[in-house]
């Protein structure tokens, strides 16, 4: 469960996110969309406890992120758009390291199917420098999933993945949501949102302009027209330009 | 071609100066420039324009000191040159080439320029750097204070030395490239070259083995013995011929007057000219190697700018087993120790490190062997003890003050992964502690070695009655206990600087040159030193008070133990506060803030 109340993030006089409130229940996948610079990545980083918010409250799996950051972080996983890995640790050593941080006693049993699923088993003993970008992305995903998080944040999760990887990633997100995870997914790929998300939140200049199920958001911006595409809705909601 | 080269260099230099002057508007650069200016004024310019160091010594002593200093510098230079050439033959790069920047490659390689012209371009480019280095070394070392002569002549001497080294390295690279291309016996050639270098070193060692004896065992004062040493060098035919190439190159630098310089300069210039002919006439395809070098350098620069270790961008890493098994349950701090030790092993222990370590160890062994033999025979073990003691003290002090700037396997190296670190379910202080464990372990290990070395070297003759084995052991154990805490406190400082002043930190660790950057780095060094003193004062004060209060009644050993308890308690308290503050600041650290 993700509960956000009046989240605001300011950089000096610039407000990146303003008064954002949202709730993602177990089993829901929220698609976070908006033009470039709308505040999507800032929002995700605030929710994952990477950067401090200026005001507002965030609760992750029942833990207040400000008061109990450790408890909150134990339940979440953040998947950045750019895979950042430890250059000197092999794939297997990354999993070993993360297992120790999260205290995953049975990590070897857990990591085996994960590596198989993400097609990393054959690369288990190589360093990140020898992996393609897509493979690095998969390793980040494997590390994030190792402790079975109940809250997941994906920032452009399909970047760098091949078609098969994209399909597996989508299936994986949907499956984990069905198993009870709360997911927020930020992406420019509107078809991904249509396929994966149960809810959509549109941000513009750090302010929420639409929030609800896909059907609700469609209804809000379709102006009574039938068969309006999500792309058209997005353009209407955001004014068709960058923030 | 020459006109284009001059235009490129002159325009680049002008723009660089304008850019650097422009950035002085930012306080961090201005303060750095002022600090560096003050340093140069007080420690370099005033020294150069003031009375030379030799004036404070008696004439004979000054000459002896000068001879010994010059001899030492020459020996070190020759060793570096030999090691550099030996390394090139032992471990040649897959594609040997000349150093060009990526822009130079992009513009010059496809241009209608001959390969020879490209070599000339490269040599001319290096000459500018060499001229600047020669002038700087002359100013900083102020060698004229010892051996007389004019500073301009010394600068020319340095130019000869540096140019010869540069040309020789380039010639070796081109030769290797040519042999790889055209010879079916590349490995044999390399083995022959390495064997020749080993034979040469062995021959020099054998020819010089009697020199140390005559110097150390000889009668008369230092000055007489130094004279005899020099005469011996001249009289030994074998040594004369073996060291002739080096002596020719070093001749202008060692000249003590205009006449000696005039005699020495022509053979030295001939050596430079021969090297130049060798480099410019070697037909080798260096383009691919040059591109590889340029890409490697660009990757290193980019890695530094991203806040990563330059090694990451510079060379291919190897997967290694962890330093110890890491069970999935237990203190998470240990995971950081495990990870950072692993990165240290990958980054430090390469082929180059091994060659350098072997070279230095061999040099120390051969240099110290006669000294040790003579000293022990003549019953002067205490003199060696003092020498070792001083060495250990210097290494320990450098480890504490400079070590934290070098051992960076902590938050500083992990800054690019800060996103990931911040999602870990750990309190800030635990994360900070975990990150600092590896460099603390490294620095502590070095300090422990110095403590053991110092303890073994202190009073080997047993003249100090109070220094019983129990006292010696107690002091060693107590110092060993305090060392990790001191190291950790020292490591907190640069990590805290990074968190509190990210923009300062980023600019100081970038490789950009300039007086203001030098000043910034110097400033950080001074802050580190002041902090070391600040944290040491309460602990040292408490130690003295507790020791004085206890040792009259309870004896030296107990006094030392009680003093150590006081020191450890104070240092532990300081470390705990530092870790808590560092962790707290890291939790609040805004990664999206300005780091440029």
CSV table of N, CA, C and O in Angstrom, one decimal, chain A residues 71-178:
chain,number,residue,atom,x,y,z
A,71,UNK,N,11.9,0.8,8.1
A,71,UNK,CA,10.7,-0.1,7.9
A,71,UNK,C,10.1,0.1,6.6
A,71,UNK,O,9.7,-0.9,5.9
A,72,UNK,N,10.0,1.3,6.1
A,72,UNK,CA,9.4,1.6,4.8
A,72,UNK,C,10.2,1.0,3.7
A,72,UNK,O,9.7,0.4,2.8
A,73,UNK,N,11.5,1.2,3.8
A,73,UNK,CA,12.4,0.8,2.7
A,73,UNK,C,12.5,-0.7,2.7
A,73,UNK,O,12.8,-1.3,1.6
A,74,UNK,N,12.3,-1.4,3.8
A,74,UNK,CA,12.4,-2.8,3.8
A,74,UNK,C,11.3,-3.4,2.9
A,74,UNK,O,11.4,-4.5,2.4
A,75,UNK,N,10.2,-2.6,2.7
A,75,UNK,CA,9.1,-3.1,2.0
A,75,UNK,C,9.1,-2.7,0.5
A,75,UNK,O,8.4,-3.2,-0.3
A,76,UNK,N,10.0,-1.8,0.1
A,76,UNK,CA,10.0,-1.3,-1.2
A,76,UNK,C,11.2,-1.6,-2.1
A,76,UNK,O,12.2,-2.1,-1.6
A,77,UNK,N,11.0,-1.5,-3.4
A,77,UNK,CA,12.1,-1.6,-4.3
A,77,UNK,C,11.9,-0.5,-5.4
A,77,UNK,O,10.8,-0.2,-5.8
A,78,UNK,N,13.1,0.1,-5.7
A,78,UNK,CA,13.1,1.2,-6.7
A,78,UNK,C,13.9,0.7,-7.9
A,78,UNK,O,15.0,0.3,-7.7
A,79,UNK,N,13.3,0.9,-9.1
A,79,UNK,CA,14.0,0.5,-10.3
A,79,UNK,C,14.3,1.7,-11.1
A,79,UNK,O,13.3,2.2,-11.8
A,80,UNK,N,15.5,2.2,-11.1
A,80,UNK,CA,15.7,3.5,-11.9
A,80,UNK,C,15.8,3.2,-13.4
A,80,UNK,O,16.0,2.1,-13.8
A,81,UNK,N,15.7,4.3,-14.1
A,81,UNK,CA,15.7,4.2,-15.6
A,81,UNK,C,17.1,3.8,-16.1
A,81,UNK,O,17.3,3.1,-17.1
A,82,UNK,N,18.1,4.4,-15.4
A,82,UNK,CA,19.5,4.1,-15.8
A,82,UNK,C,20.1,3.1,-14.8
A,82,UNK,O,20.2,3.4,-13.6
A,83,UNK,N,20.5,1.9,-15.2
A,83,UNK,CA,21.0,0.9,-14.3
A,83,UNK,C,22.3,1.3,-13.7
A,83,UNK,O,23.3,1.5,-14.5
A,84,UNK,N,22.4,1.5,-12.4
A,84,UNK,CA,23.6,1.9,-11.8
A,84,UNK,C,24.1,0.7,-10.9
A,84,UNK,O,23.4,0.2,-10.0
A,85,UNK,N,25.2,0.1,-11.3
A,85,UNK,CA,25.7,-1.1,-10.6
A,85,UNK,C,27.1,-0.9,-10.0
A,85,UNK,O,27.8,0.1,-10.4
A,86,UNK,N,27.5,-1.8,-9.1
A,86,UNK,CA,28.8,-1.7,-8.6
A,86,UNK,C,29.8,-2.4,-9.5
A,86,UNK,O,29.6,-3.6,-9.8
A,87,UNK,N,30.7,-1.6,-10.0
A,87,UNK,CA,31.6,-2.1,-11.1
A,87,UNK,C,32.4,-3.3,-10.8
A,87,UNK,O,32.8,-4.1,-11.7
A,88,UNK,N,32.7,-3.5,-9.5
A,88,UNK,CA,33.6,-4.6,-9.2
A,88,UNK,C,32.8,-5.9,-8.7
A,88,UNK,O,33.5,-6.8,-8.3
A,89,UNK,N,31.5,-5.8,-8.7
A,89,UNK,CA,30.8,-7.0,-8.2
A,89,UNK,C,30.2,-7.7,-9.4
A,89,UNK,O,29.6,-7.1,-10.2
A,90,UNK,N,30.3,-9.1,-9.4
A,90,UNK,CA,29.7,-9.8,-10.4
A,90,UNK,C,28.2,-9.9,-10.2
A,90,UNK,O,27.7,-9.4,-9.2
A,91,UNK,N,27.5,-10.5,-11.1
A,91,UNK,CA,26.0,-10.6,-11.0
A,91,UNK,C,25.6,-11.3,-9.7
A,91,UNK,O,24.8,-10.8,-8.9
A,92,UNK,N,26.3,-12.4,-9.5
A,92,UNK,CA,26.0,-13.2,-8.3
A,92,UNK,C,26.4,-12.5,-7.0
A,92,UNK,O,25.6,-12.5,-6.0
A,93,UNK,N,27.5,-11.7,-7.1
A,93,UNK,CA,27.9,-11.0,-5.9
A,93,UNK,C,27.0,-9.8,-5.6
A,93,UNK,O,26.8,-9.5,-4.4
A,94,UNK,N,26.4,-9.3,-6.6
A,94,UNK,CA,25.4,-8.2,-6.4
A,94,UNK,C,24.2,-8.8,-5.6
A,94,UNK,O,23.8,-8.2,-4.6
A,95,UNK,N,23.8,-10.0,-6.0
A,95,UNK,CA,22.7,-10.6,-5.3
A,95,UNK,C,23.0,-10.9,-3.8
A,95,UNK,O,22.3,-10.7,-2.9
A,96,UNK,N,24.3,-11.4,-3.7
A,96,UNK,CA,24.8,-11.8,-2.3
A,96,UNK,C,24.8,-10.5,-1.4
A,96,UNK,O,24.3,-10.5,-0.3
A,97,UNK,N,25.3,-9.4,-2.0
A,97,UNK,CA,25.4,-8.2,-1.3
A,97,UNK,C,24.0,-7.7,-0.9
A,97,UNK,O,23.8,-7.3,0.3
A,98,UNK,N,23.1,-7.6,-1.8
A,98,UNK,CA,21.7,-7.2,-1.6
A,98,UNK,C,21.0,-8.1,-0.5
A,98,UNK,O,20.3,-7.6,0.4
A,99,UNK,N,21.3,-9.4,-0.6
A,99,UNK,CA,20.7,-10.3,0.3
A,99,UNK,C,21.1,-10.0,1.8
A,99,UNK,O,20.3,-10.0,2.7
A,100,UNK,N,22.4,-9.6,1.9
A,100,UNK,CA,22.9,-9.3,3.3
A,100,UNK,C,22.2,-8.0,3.8
A,100,UNK,O,21.9,-7.9,4.9
A,101,UNK,N,22.1,-7.0,2.9
A,101,UNK,CA,21.5,-5.8,3.3
A,101,UNK,C,20.0,-6.0,3.7
A,101,UNK,O,19.6,-5.4,4.7
A,102,UNK,N,19.3,-6.8,3.0
A,102,UNK,CA,17.9,-7.0,3.3
A,102,UNK,C,17.7,-8.2,4.3
A,102,UNK,O,16.6,-8.5,4.6
A,103,UNK,N,18.8,-8.9,4.5
A,103,UNK,CA,18.6,-10.1,5.4
A,103,UNK,C,17.8,-11.2,4.8
A,103,UNK,O,17.0,-11.8,5.4
A,104,UNK,N,18.1,-11.5,3.5
A,104,UNK,CA,17.3,-12.6,2.8
A,104,UNK,C,18.1,-13.9,3.0
A,104,UNK,O,19.1,-14.1,2.3
A,105,UNK,N,17.7,-14.7,3.9
A,105,UNK,CA,18.5,-15.9,4.3
A,105,UNK,C,18.5,-16.9,3.2
A,105,UNK,O,19.5,-17.5,2.9
A,106,UNK,N,17.4,-17.0,2.5
A,106,UNK,CA,17.3,-18.1,1.4
A,106,UNK,C,17.6,-17.4,0.0
A,106,UNK,O,16.9,-17.8,-0.9
A,107,UNK,N,18.5,-16.5,0.0
A,107,UNK,CA,18.7,-15.8,-1.3
A,107,UNK,C,19.2,-16.7,-2.4
A,107,UNK,O,18.8,-16.4,-3.6
A,108,UNK,N,19.9,-17.7,-2.1
A,108,UNK,CA,20.4,-18.6,-3.2
A,108,UNK,C,19.2,-19.3,-3.9
A,108,UNK,O,19.2,-19.4,-5.1
A,109,UNK,N,18.2,-19.8,-3.0
A,109,UNK,CA,17.1,-20.4,-3.6
A,109,UNK,C,16.2,-19.4,-4.4
A,109,UNK,O,15.7,-19.7,-5.5
A,110,UNK,N,16.2,-18.2,-3.9
A,110,UNK,CA,15.4,-17.2,-4.6
A,110,UNK,C,16.1,-16.6,-5.8
A,110,UNK,O,15.4,-16.3,-6.8
A,111,UNK,N,17.4,-16.5,-5.8
A,111,UNK,CA,18.1,-15.9,-6.9
A,111,UNK,C,18.1,-16.8,-8.1
A,111,UNK,O,18.1,-16.4,-9.3
A,112,UNK,N,18.1,-18.1,-7.9
A,112,UNK,CA,18.2,-19.1,-9.0
A,112,UNK,C,17.1,-18.9,-10.0
A,112,UNK,O,17.3,-18.6,-11.2
A,113,UNK,N,15.8,-19.0,-9.6
A,113,UNK,CA,14.7,-18.7,-10.6
A,113,UNK,C,14.7,-17.3,-11.1
A,113,UNK,O,14.3,-17.1,-12.3
A,114,UNK,N,15.1,-16.4,-10.3
A,114,UNK,CA,15.2,-15.0,-10.8
A,114,UNK,C,16.2,-14.8,-11.9
A,114,UNK,O,15.9,-14.2,-13.0
A,115,UNK,N,17.3,-15.4,-11.7
A,115,UNK,CA,18.4,-15.3,-12.8
A,115,UNK,C,17.9,-16.1,-14.0
A,115,UNK,O,18.1,-15.6,-15.2
A,116,UNK,N,17.2,-17.2,-13.8
A,116,UNK,CA,16.7,-17.9,-15.0
A,116,UNK,C,15.6,-17.1,-15.7
A,116,UNK,O,15.7,-16.9,-16.9
A,117,UNK,N,14.7,-16.5,-14.9
A,117,UNK,CA,13.6,-15.8,-15.5
A,117,UNK,C,14.2,-14.6,-16.3
A,117,UNK,O,13.6,-14.2,-17.3
A,118,UNK,N,15.2,-14.0,-15.7
A,118,UNK,CA,15.8,-12.8,-16.4
A,118,UNK,C,16.9,-13.1,-17.4
A,118,UNK,O,17.6,-12.2,-17.8
A,119,UNK,N,17.1,-14.3,-17.6
A,119,UNK,CA,18.1,-14.8,-18.6
A,119,UNK,C,19.5,-14.3,-18.2
A,119,UNK,O,20.3,-13.9,-19.0
A,120,UNK,N,19.8,-14.4,-16.9
A,120,UNK,CA,21.1,-13.9,-16.4
A,120,UNK,C,21.9,-15.1,-15.8
A,120,UNK,O,23.1,-14.9,-15.4
A,121,UNK,N,21.3,-16.3,-15.9
A,121,UNK,CA,22.0,-17.4,-15.2
A,121,UNK,C,23.4,-17.6,-15.8
A,121,UNK,O,24.4,-17.9,-15.1
A,122,UNK,N,23.5,-17.5,-17.1
A,122,UNK,CA,24.8,-17.8,-17.8
A,122,UNK,C,25.8,-16.6,-17.5
A,122,UNK,O,27.0,-16.8,-17.7
A,123,UNK,N,25.3,-15.5,-17.1
A,123,UNK,CA,26.2,-14.4,-16.8
A,123,UNK,C,26.5,-14.2,-15.3
A,123,UNK,O,26.9,-13.1,-14.9
A,124,UNK,N,26.2,-15.2,-14.5
A,124,UNK,CA,26.2,-15.0,-13.1
A,124,UNK,C,27.6,-14.5,-12.6
A,124,UNK,O,27.7,-13.9,-11.5
A,125,UNK,N,28.6,-14.9,-13.2
A,125,UNK,CA,29.9,-14.6,-12.7
A,125,UNK,C,30.7,-13.6,-13.5
A,125,UNK,O,31.9,-13.5,-13.5
A,126,UNK,N,30.0,-12.7,-14.2
A,126,UNK,CA,30.6,-11.7,-15.0
A,126,UNK,C,30.4,-10.3,-14.3
A,126,UNK,O,29.4,-10.2,-13.6
A,127,UNK,N,31.2,-9.4,-14.6
A,127,UNK,CA,31.1,-8.0,-14.0
A,127,UNK,C,30.1,-7.2,-14.9
A,127,UNK,O,29.9,-7.5,-16.1
A,128,UNK,N,29.6,-6.2,-14.3
A,128,UNK,CA,28.6,-5.3,-15.1
A,128,UNK,C,29.2,-4.8,-16.4
A,128,UNK,O,28.5,-4.6,-17.3
A,129,UNK,N,30.5,-4.5,-16.3
A,129,UNK,CA,31.2,-4.0,-17.5
A,129,UNK,C,31.0,-4.9,-18.8
A,129,UNK,O,31.1,-4.4,-19.9
A,130,UNK,N,30.8,-6.2,-18.5
A,130,UNK,CA,30.6,-7.1,-19.6
A,130,UNK,C,29.2,-7.3,-20.0
A,130,UNK,O,28.9,-8.1,-20.9
A,131,UNK,N,28.3,-6.6,-19.4
A,131,UNK,CA,26.9,-6.8,-19.7
A,131,UNK,C,26.4,-5.7,-20.6
A,131,UNK,O,26.8,-4.6,-20.5
A,132,UNK,N,25.4,-6.1,-21.4
A,132,UNK,CA,24.7,-5.1,-22.2
A,132,UNK,C,23.9,-4.2,-21.3
A,132,UNK,O,23.6,-4.6,-20.2
A,133,UNK,N,23.4,-3.1,-21.9
A,133,UNK,CA,22.5,-2.2,-21.1
A,133,UNK,C,21.3,-3.0,-20.6
A,133,UNK,O,20.9,-2.9,-19.4
A,134,UNK,N,20.7,-3.8,-21.5
A,134,UNK,CA,19.5,-4.5,-21.1
A,134,UNK,C,19.8,-5.5,-20.0
A,134,UNK,O,19.0,-5.7,-19.1
A,135,UNK,N,20.9,-6.2,-20.1
A,135,UNK,CA,21.3,-7.1,-19.1
A,135,UNK,C,21.5,-6.4,-17.7
A,135,UNK,O,21.2,-7.0,-16.7
A,136,UNK,N,22.1,-5.2,-17.8
A,136,UNK,CA,22.3,-4.5,-16.5
A,136,UNK,C,21.0,-4.1,-15.9
A,136,UNK,O,20.8,-4.2,-14.7
A,137,UNK,N,20.0,-3.7,-16.8
A,137,UNK,CA,18.7,-3.4,-16.3
A,137,UNK,C,18.1,-4.6,-15.7
A,137,UNK,O,17.4,-4.5,-14.6
A,138,UNK,N,18.3,-5.8,-16.3
A,138,UNK,CA,17.7,-7.0,-15.7
A,138,UNK,C,18.3,-7.3,-14.3
A,138,UNK,O,17.7,-7.8,-13.4
A,139,UNK,N,19.6,-7.0,-14.2
A,139,UNK,CA,20.3,-7.3,-12.9
A,139,UNK,C,19.7,-6.4,-11.8
A,139,UNK,O,19.5,-6.8,-10.7
A,140,UNK,N,19.5,-5.1,-12.2
A,140,UNK,CA,18.9,-4.2,-11.3
A,140,UNK,C,17.5,-4.8,-10.8
A,140,UNK,O,17.2,-4.7,-9.6
A,141,UNK,N,16.8,-5.3,-11.8
A,141,UNK,CA,15.5,-5.8,-11.5
A,141,UNK,C,15.6,-7.0,-10.5
A,141,UNK,O,14.9,-7.2,-9.5
A,142,UNK,N,16.5,-7.9,-10.9
A,142,UNK,CA,16.8,-9.1,-10.0
A,142,UNK,C,17.1,-8.7,-8.6
A,142,UNK,O,16.6,-9.3,-7.6
A,143,UNK,N,18.0,-7.7,-8.4
A,143,UNK,CA,18.3,-7.2,-7.1
A,143,UNK,C,17.1,-6.7,-6.4
A,143,UNK,O,17.0,-6.9,-5.2
A,144,UNK,N,16.3,-5.9,-7.1
A,144,UNK,CA,15.2,-5.3,-6.5
A,144,UNK,C,14.1,-6.3,-6.1
A,144,UNK,O,13.4,-6.1,-5.1
A,145,UNK,N,14.0,-7.4,-6.8
A,145,UNK,CA,12.9,-8.4,-6.5
A,145,UNK,C,13.4,-9.4,-5.5
A,145,UNK,O,12.5,-10.1,-5.0
A,146,UNK,N,14.7,-9.4,-5.2
A,146,UNK,CA,15.2,-10.5,-4.3
A,146,UNK,C,14.5,-10.6,-3.0
A,146,UNK,O,14.3,-11.6,-2.4
A,147,UNK,N,14.2,-9.4,-2.4
A,147,UNK,CA,13.6,-9.4,-1.1
A,147,UNK,C,12.1,-9.4,-1.1
A,147,UNK,O,11.4,-9.1,-0.1
A,148,UNK,N,11.5,-9.7,-2.3
A,148,UNK,CA,10.0,-9.8,-2.4
A,148,UNK,C,9.4,-8.6,-1.9
A,148,UNK,O,8.6,-8.6,-1.0
A,149,UNK,N,9.6,-7.4,-2.5
A,149,UNK,CA,9.0,-6.2,-2.0
A,149,UNK,C,7.5,-6.2,-2.3
A,149,UNK,O,7.0,-6.8,-3.2
A,150,UNK,N,6.8,-5.5,-1.4
A,150,UNK,CA,5.4,-5.4,-1.6
A,150,UNK,C,5.0,-4.0,-2.2
A,150,UNK,O,3.9,-3.8,-2.6
A,151,UNK,N,6.0,-3.1,-2.3
A,151,UNK,CA,5.8,-1.9,-3.0
A,151,UNK,C,6.9,-1.7,-4.0
A,151,UNK,O,8.1,-1.9,-3.7
A,152,UNK,N,6.6,-1.4,-5.3
A,152,UNK,CA,7.6,-1.2,-6.3
A,152,UNK,C,7.4,0.1,-7.1
A,152,UNK,O,6.3,0.4,-7.4
A,153,UNK,N,8.6,0.7,-7.3
A,153,UNK,CA,8.6,1.9,-8.2
A,153,UNK,C,9.4,1.6,-9.4
A,153,UNK,O,10.6,1.3,-9.3
A,154,UNK,N,8.8,1.8,-10.5
A,154,UNK,CA,9.6,1.6,-11.8
A,154,UNK,C,9.7,2.9,-12.5
A,154,UNK,O,8.6,3.5,-12.8
A,155,UNK,N,10.9,3.3,-12.8
A,155,UNK,CA,11.1,4.5,-13.6
A,155,UNK,C,11.5,4.1,-15.0
A,155,UNK,O,12.6,3.6,-15.2
A,156,UNK,N,10.7,4.2,-16.0
A,156,UNK,CA,10.9,3.8,-17.4
A,156,UNK,C,11.5,2.4,-17.4
A,156,UNK,O,12.7,2.2,-17.8
A,157,UNK,N,10.7,1.4,-17.0
A,157,UNK,CA,11.3,0.1,-16.8
A,157,UNK,C,11.7,-0.7,-18.1
A,157,UNK,O,12.4,-1.6,-18.0
A,158,UNK,N,11.2,-0.2,-19.2
A,158,UNK,CA,11.4,-1.0,-20.4
A,158,UNK,C,12.6,-0.5,-21.2
A,158,UNK,O,13.0,-1.1,-22.2
A,159,UNK,N,13.2,0.6,-20.8
A,159,UNK,CA,14.4,1.1,-21.5
A,159,UNK,C,15.5,0.1,-21.6
A,159,UNK,O,15.9,-0.4,-20.6
A,160,UNK,N,15.9,-0.1,-22.8
A,160,UNK,CA,17.1,-1.0,-23.0
A,160,UNK,C,16.8,-2.5,-23.1
A,160,UNK,O,17.7,-3.3,-23.3
A,161,UNK,N,15.5,-2.8,-22.9
A,161,UNK,CA,15.2,-4.3,-23.0
A,161,UNK,C,14.8,-4.7,-24.4
A,161,UNK,O,14.2,-3.9,-25.2
A,162,UNK,N,15.1,-5.9,-24.8
A,162,UNK,CA,14.7,-6.4,-26.1
A,162,UNK,C,13.2,-6.8,-26.0
A,162,UNK,O,12.6,-6.9,-25.0
A,163,UNK,N,12.6,-7.1,-27.2
A,163,UNK,CA,11.1,-7.4,-27.2
A,163,UNK,C,10.7,-8.5,-26.2
A,163,UNK,O,9.7,-8.3,-25.5
A,164,UNK,N,11.5,-9.6,-26.2
A,164,UNK,CA,11.2,-10.6,-25.2
A,164,UNK,C,11.3,-10.1,-23.8
A,164,UNK,O,10.4,-10.4,-23.0
A,165,UNK,N,12.3,-9.4,-23.6
A,165,UNK,CA,12.5,-8.8,-22.2
A,165,UNK,C,11.4,-7.9,-21.8
A,165,UNK,O,10.9,-7.9,-20.7
A,166,UNK,N,10.9,-7.1,-22.8
A,166,UNK,CA,9.8,-6.2,-22.6
A,166,UNK,C,8.5,-7.0,-22.2
A,166,UNK,O,7.8,-6.7,-21.2
A,167,UNK,N,8.3,-8.1,-22.9
A,167,UNK,CA,7.1,-8.9,-22.6
A,167,UNK,C,7.2,-9.5,-21.2
A,167,UNK,O,6.3,-9.5,-20.4
A,168,UNK,N,8.4,-10.0,-20.9
A,168,UNK,CA,8.6,-10.6,-19.6
A,168,UNK,C,8.4,-9.6,-18.5
A,168,UNK,O,7.9,-9.9,-17.4
A,169,UNK,N,9.0,-8.4,-18.8
A,169,UNK,CA,8.9,-7.4,-17.8
A,169,UNK,C,7.4,-7.0,-17.5
A,169,UNK,O,7.0,-6.9,-16.3
A,170,UNK,N,6.7,-6.9,-18.5
A,170,UNK,CA,5.3,-6.5,-18.4
A,170,UNK,C,4.5,-7.6,-17.6
A,170,UNK,O,3.8,-7.3,-16.6
A,171,UNK,N,4.8,-8.9,-18.0
A,171,UNK,CA,4.1,-10.0,-17.3
A,171,UNK,C,4.5,-10.0,-15.9
A,171,UNK,O,3.7,-10.3,-15.0
A,172,UNK,N,5.8,-9.8,-15.6
A,172,UNK,CA,6.3,-9.8,-14.2
A,172,UNK,C,5.6,-8.7,-13.4
A,172,UNK,O,5.2,-9.0,-12.2
A,173,UNK,N,5.5,-7.5,-13.9
A,173,UNK,CA,4.8,-6.5,-13.2
A,173,UNK,C,3.4,-6.8,-12.8
A,173,UNK,O,2.9,-6.7,-11.7
A,174,UNK,N,2.7,-7.3,-13.9
A,174,UNK,CA,1.3,-7.7,-13.7
A,174,UNK,C,1.2,-8.8,-12.6
A,174,UNK,O,0.3,-8.8,-11.7
A,175,UNK,N,2.0,-9.8,-12.8
A,175,UNK,CA,2.0,-11.0,-11.9
A,175,UNK,C,2.2,-10.5,-10.4
A,175,UNK,O,1.5,-11.0,-9.5
A,176,UNK,N,3.2,-9.7,-10.2
A,176,UNK,CA,3.5,-9.3,-8.9
A,176,UNK,C,2.4,-8.4,-8.3
A,176,UNK,O,2.2,-8.4,-7.1
A,177,UNK,N,1.8,-7.6,-9.1
A,177,UNK,CA,0.6,-6.9,-8.7
A,177,UNK,C,-0.5,-7.8,-8.2
A,177,UNK,O,-1.1,-7.7,-7.2
A,178,UNK,N,-0.7,-8.9,-9.0
A,178,UNK,CA,-1.8,-9.8,-8.7
A,178,UNK,C,-1.5,-10.6,-7.4
A,178,UNK,O,-2.4,-11.0,-6.7
